[in-house]
Short mmCIF file of C-alpha atoms and ligand atoms in Angstrom, two decimals:
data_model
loop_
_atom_site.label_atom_id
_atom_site.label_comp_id
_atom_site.label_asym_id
_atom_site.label_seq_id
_atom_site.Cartn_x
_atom_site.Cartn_y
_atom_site.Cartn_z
CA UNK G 1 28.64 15.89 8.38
CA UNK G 2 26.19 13.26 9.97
CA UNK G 3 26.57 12.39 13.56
CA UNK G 4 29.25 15.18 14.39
CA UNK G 5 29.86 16.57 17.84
CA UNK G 6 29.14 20.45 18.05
CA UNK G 7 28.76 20.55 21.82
CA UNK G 8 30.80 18.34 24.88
CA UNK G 9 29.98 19.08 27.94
CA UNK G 10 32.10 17.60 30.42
CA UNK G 11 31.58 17.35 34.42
CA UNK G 12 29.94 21.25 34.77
CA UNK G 13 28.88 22.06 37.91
CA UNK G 14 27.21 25.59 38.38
CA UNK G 15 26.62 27.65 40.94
CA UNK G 16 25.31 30.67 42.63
CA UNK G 17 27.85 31.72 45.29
CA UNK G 18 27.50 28.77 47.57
CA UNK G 19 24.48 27.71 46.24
CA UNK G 20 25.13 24.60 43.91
CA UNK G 21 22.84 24.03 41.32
CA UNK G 22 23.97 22.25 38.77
CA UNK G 23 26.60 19.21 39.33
CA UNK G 24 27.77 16.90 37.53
CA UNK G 25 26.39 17.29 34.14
CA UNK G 26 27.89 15.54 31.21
CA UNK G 27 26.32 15.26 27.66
CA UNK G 28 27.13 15.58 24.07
CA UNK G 29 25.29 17.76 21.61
CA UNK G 30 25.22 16.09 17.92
CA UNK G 31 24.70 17.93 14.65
CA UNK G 32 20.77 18.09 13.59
CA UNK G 33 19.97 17.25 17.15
CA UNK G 34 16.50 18.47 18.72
CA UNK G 35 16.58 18.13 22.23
CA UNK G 36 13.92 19.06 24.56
CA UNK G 37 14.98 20.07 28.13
CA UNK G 38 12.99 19.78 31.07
CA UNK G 39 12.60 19.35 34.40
CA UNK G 40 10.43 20.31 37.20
CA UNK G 41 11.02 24.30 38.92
CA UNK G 42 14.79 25.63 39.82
CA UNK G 43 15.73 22.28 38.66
CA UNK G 44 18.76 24.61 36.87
CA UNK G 45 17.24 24.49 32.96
CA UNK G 46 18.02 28.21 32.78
CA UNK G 47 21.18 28.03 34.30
CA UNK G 48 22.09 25.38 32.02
CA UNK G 49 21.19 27.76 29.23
CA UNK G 50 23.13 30.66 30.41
CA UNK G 51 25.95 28.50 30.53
CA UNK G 52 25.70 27.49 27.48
CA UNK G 53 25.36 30.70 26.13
CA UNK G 54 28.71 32.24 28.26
CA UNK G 55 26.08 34.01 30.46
CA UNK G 56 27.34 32.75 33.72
CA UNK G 57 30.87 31.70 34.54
CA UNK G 58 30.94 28.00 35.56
CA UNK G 59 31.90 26.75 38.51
CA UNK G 60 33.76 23.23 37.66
CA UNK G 61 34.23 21.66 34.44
CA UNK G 62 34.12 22.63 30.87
CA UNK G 63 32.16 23.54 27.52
CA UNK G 64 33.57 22.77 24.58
CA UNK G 65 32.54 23.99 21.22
CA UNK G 66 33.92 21.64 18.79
CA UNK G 67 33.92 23.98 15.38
CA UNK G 68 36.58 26.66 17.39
CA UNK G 69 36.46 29.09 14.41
CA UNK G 70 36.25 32.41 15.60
CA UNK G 71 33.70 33.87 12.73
CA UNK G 72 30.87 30.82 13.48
CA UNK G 73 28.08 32.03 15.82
CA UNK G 74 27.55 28.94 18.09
CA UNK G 75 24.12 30.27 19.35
CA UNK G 76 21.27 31.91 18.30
CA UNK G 77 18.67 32.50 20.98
CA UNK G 78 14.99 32.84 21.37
CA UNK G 79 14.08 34.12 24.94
CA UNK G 80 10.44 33.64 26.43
CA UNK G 81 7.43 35.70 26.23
CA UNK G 82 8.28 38.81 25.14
CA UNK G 83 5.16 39.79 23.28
CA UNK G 84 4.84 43.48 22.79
CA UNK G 85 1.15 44.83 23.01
CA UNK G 86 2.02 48.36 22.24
CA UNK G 87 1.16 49.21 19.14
CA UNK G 88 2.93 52.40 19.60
CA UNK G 89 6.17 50.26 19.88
CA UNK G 90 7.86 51.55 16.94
CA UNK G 91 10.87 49.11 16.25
CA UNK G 92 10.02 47.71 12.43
CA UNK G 93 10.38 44.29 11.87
CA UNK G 94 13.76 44.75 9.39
CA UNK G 95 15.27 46.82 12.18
CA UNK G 96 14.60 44.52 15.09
CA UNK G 97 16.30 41.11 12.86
CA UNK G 98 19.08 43.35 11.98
CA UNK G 99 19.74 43.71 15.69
CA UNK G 100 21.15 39.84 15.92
CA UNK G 101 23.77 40.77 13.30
CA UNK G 102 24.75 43.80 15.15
CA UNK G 103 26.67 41.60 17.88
CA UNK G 104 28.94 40.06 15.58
CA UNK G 105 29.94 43.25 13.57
CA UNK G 106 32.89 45.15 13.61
CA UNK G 107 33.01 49.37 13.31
CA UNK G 108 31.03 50.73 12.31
CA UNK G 109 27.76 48.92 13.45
CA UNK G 110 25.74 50.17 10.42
CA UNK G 111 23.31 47.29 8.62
CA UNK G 112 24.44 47.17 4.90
CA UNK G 113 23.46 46.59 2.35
CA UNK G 114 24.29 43.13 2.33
CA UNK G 115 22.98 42.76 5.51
CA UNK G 116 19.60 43.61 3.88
CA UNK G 117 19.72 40.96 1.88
CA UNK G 118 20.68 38.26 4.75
CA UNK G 119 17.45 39.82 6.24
CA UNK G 120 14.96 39.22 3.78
CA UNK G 121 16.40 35.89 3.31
CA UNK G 122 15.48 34.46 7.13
CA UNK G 123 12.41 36.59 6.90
CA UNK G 124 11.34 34.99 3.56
CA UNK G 125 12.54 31.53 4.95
CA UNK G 126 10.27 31.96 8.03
CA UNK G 127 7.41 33.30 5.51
CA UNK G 128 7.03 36.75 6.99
CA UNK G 129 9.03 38.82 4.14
CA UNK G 130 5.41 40.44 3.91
CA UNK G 131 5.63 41.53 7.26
CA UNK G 132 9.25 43.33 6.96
CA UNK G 133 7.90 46.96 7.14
CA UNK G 134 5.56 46.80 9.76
CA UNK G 135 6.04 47.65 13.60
CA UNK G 136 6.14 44.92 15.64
CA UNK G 137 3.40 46.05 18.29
CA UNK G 138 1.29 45.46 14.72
CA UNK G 139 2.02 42.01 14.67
CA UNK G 140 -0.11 39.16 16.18
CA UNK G 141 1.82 37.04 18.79
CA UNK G 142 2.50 34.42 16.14
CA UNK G 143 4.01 36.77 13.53
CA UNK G 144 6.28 38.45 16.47
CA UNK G 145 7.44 35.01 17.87
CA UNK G 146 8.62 34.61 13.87
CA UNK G 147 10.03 38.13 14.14
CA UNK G 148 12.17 36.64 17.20
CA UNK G 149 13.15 33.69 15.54
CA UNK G 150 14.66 35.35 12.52
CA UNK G 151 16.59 37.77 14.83
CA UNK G 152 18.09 34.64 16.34
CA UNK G 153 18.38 32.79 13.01
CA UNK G 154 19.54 35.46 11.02
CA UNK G 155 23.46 34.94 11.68
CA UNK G 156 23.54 31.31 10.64
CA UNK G 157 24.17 29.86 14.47
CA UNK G 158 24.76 26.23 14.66
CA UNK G 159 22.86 26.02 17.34
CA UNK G 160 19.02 27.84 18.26
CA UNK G 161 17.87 27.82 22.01
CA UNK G 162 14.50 28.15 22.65
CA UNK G 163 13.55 28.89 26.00
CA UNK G 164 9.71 28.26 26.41
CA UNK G 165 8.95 29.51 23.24
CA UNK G 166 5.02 29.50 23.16
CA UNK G 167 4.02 29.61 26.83
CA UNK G 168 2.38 33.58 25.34
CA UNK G 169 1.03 31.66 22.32
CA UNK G 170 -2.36 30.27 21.60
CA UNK G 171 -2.50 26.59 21.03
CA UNK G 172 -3.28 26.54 17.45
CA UNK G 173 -0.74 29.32 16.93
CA UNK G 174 1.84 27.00 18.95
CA UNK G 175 1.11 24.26 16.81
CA UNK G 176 1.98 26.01 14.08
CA UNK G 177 5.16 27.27 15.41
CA UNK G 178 6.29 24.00 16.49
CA UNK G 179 5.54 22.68 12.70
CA UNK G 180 8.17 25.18 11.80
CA UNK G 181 10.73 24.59 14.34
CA UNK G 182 10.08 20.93 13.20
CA UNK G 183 11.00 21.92 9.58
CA UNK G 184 14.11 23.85 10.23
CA UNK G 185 15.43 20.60 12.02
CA UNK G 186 14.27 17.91 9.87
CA UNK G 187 14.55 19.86 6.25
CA UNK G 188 17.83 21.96 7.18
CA UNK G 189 19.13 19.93 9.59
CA UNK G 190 19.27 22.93 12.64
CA UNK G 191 20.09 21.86 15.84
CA UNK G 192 18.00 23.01 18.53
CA UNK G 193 17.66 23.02 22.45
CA UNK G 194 14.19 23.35 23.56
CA UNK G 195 13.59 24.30 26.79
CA UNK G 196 10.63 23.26 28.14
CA UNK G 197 7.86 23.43 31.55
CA UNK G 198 5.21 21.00 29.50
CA UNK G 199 7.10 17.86 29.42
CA UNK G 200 4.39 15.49 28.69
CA UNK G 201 3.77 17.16 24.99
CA UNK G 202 7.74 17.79 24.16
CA UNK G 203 8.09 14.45 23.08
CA UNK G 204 5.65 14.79 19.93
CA UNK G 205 8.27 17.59 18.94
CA UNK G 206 11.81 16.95 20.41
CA UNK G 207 13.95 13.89 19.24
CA UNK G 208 15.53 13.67 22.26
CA UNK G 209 15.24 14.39 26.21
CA UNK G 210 17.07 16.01 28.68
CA UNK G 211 15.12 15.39 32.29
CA UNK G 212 17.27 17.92 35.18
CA UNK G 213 16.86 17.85 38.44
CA UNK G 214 20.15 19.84 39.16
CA UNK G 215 21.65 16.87 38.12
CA UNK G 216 21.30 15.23 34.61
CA UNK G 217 18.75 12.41 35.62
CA UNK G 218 18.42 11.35 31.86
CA UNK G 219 19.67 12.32 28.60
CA UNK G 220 18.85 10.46 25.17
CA UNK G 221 16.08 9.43 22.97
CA UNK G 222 12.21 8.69 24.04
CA UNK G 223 12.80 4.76 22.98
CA UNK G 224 15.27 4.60 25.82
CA UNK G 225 14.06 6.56 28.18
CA UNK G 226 10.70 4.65 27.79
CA UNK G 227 12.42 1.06 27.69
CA UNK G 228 14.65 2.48 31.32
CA UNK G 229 14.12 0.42 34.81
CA UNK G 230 15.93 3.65 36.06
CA UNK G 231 13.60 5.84 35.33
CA UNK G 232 11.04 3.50 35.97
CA UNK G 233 12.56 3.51 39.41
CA UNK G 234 12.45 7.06 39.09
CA UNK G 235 9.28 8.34 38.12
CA UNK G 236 6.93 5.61 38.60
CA UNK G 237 5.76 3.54 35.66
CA UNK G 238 2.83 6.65 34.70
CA UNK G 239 4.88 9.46 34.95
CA UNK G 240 7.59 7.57 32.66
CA UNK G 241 4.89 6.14 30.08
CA UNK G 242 3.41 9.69 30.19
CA UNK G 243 6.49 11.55 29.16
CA UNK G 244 7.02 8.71 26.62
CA UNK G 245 3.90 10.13 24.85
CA UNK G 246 4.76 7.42 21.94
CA UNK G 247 1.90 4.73 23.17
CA UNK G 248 -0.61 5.21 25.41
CA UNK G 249 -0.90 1.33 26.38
CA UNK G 250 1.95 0.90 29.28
CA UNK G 251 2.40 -2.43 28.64
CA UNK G 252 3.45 -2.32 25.19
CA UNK G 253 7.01 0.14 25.51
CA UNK G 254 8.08 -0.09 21.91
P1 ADP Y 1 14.70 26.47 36.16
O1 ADP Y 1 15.03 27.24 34.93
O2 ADP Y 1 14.80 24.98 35.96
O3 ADP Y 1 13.38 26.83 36.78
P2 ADP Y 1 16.84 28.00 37.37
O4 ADP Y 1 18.08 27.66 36.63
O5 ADP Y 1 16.17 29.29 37.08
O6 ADP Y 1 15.82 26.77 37.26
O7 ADP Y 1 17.16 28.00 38.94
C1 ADP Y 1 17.87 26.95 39.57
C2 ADP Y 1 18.14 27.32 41.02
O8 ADP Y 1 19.01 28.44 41.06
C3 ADP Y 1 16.88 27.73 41.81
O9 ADP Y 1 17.02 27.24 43.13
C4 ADP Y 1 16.94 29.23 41.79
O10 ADP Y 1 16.33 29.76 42.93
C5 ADP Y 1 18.43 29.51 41.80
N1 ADP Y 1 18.76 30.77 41.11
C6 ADP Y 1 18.42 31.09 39.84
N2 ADP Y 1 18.90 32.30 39.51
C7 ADP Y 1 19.57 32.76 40.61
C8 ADP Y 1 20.29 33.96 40.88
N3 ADP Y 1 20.42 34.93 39.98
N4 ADP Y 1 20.85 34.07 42.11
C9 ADP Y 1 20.73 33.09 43.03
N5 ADP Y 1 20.06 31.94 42.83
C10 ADP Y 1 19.49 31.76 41.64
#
């Protein structure tokens, strides 16, 4: 279905004890959305994520999936920089994807083998099938970034999270990760949330922005955000036209 809600988030505020650090935040998350999130340090990007993902309880207002079945995985998530260098590190690649379907498995927790097959499939979709055997401390940082993703893809989520997925990558290797994250959303229509430090290059990736500063200080497309007196107000005309990384003459906000 085109232009269907899977995500309403309604007038959250979170918090650590008394310390309030998010308030007020209300935004919609549409099917085949890619949405990059940023904002500057303890602006509350992570704490919106572990929201999100039921990680933290929240302090005032509410999350609501809108698919409520009970056998849909809402999330799968891809956490940051955790590039193994031990090549002694003997998880295999099969074993470490088959650890997202674990969560979601009844007794006992043994991989199947249909589960096998759900394997191959993400690993062949993410091109790394040839890597299924080997251990992951004998993958580059590229090929175990892929390993990651298929564990979070592997049970179908409607939703991936990405939490500063390449900050351990090399550009060219980011690049190319990007161009795949790219694909999944524009050729399978995944919705993703990518959470982001470098916010003057997510707009040649994300279709949309989401600019925190514990409070939601802009949500919606780069057109709009560039075309804003708000956040003209806001960030000055550079920042803005520098975020907006559409045009490079700041004149011309089309
Ligand atoms: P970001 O991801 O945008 O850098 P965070 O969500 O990590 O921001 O942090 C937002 C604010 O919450 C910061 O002021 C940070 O110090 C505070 N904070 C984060 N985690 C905790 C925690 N576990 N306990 C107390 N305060 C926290």
């Amino acid at each position: 279905m085109v232009n269907s809600v899977h995500l309403k988030v309604s007038n959250l505020m979170m918090r650590y004890g008394s310390h309030e650090v998010l308030t007020n935040i209300n935004f919609d998350v549409i099917k085949g959305d890619y949405i990059g999130i940023v904002g500057p340090n303890g602006s509350g990007k992570t704490t919106l994520m572990k929201g999100l993902l039921g990680l933290l309880p929240l302090a005032e207002g509410q999350i609501n999936y809108v698919d409520k079945r009970k056998d849909v995985q809402k999330f799968g998530y891809l956490p940051q920089n955790i590039i193994v260098s031990d090549r002694l590190f003997p998880a295999k690649v099969r074993e470490i994807v088959g650890i997202g379907l674990i969560g979601t498995k009844g007794f006992p927790k043994i991989i199947n083998r249909q589960d096998k097959m759900r394997i191959d499939t993400i690993l062949n979709r993410l091109s790394i099938l040839h890597l299924r055997d080997k251990r992951l401390g004998d993958l580059s940082g590229g090929q175990q970034q892929r390993v990651l993703l298929a564990r979070a893809m592997v049970n179908e989520p409607q939703l991936l999270i990405l939490d500063e997925p390449t900050s351990a990558l090399d550009p060219i290797v980011r690049e190319d990760f990007y161009q795949l994250i790219g694909e999944l959303n524009q050729q399978e229509g995944m919705t993703i949330l990518l959470v982001s430090h470098d916010v003057s290059s997510i707009g040649k990736y994300t279709k949309k922005m989401m600019y925190l500063d514990r409070e939601l200080v802009f949500y919606g497309d780069y057109k709009a955000f560039c075309e804003s007196s708000d956040m003209t107000a806001y960030f000055g005309q550079s920042a803005q036209h520098q975020f907006c990384w559409r045009h490079t003459d700041e004149s011309n906000c089309k």
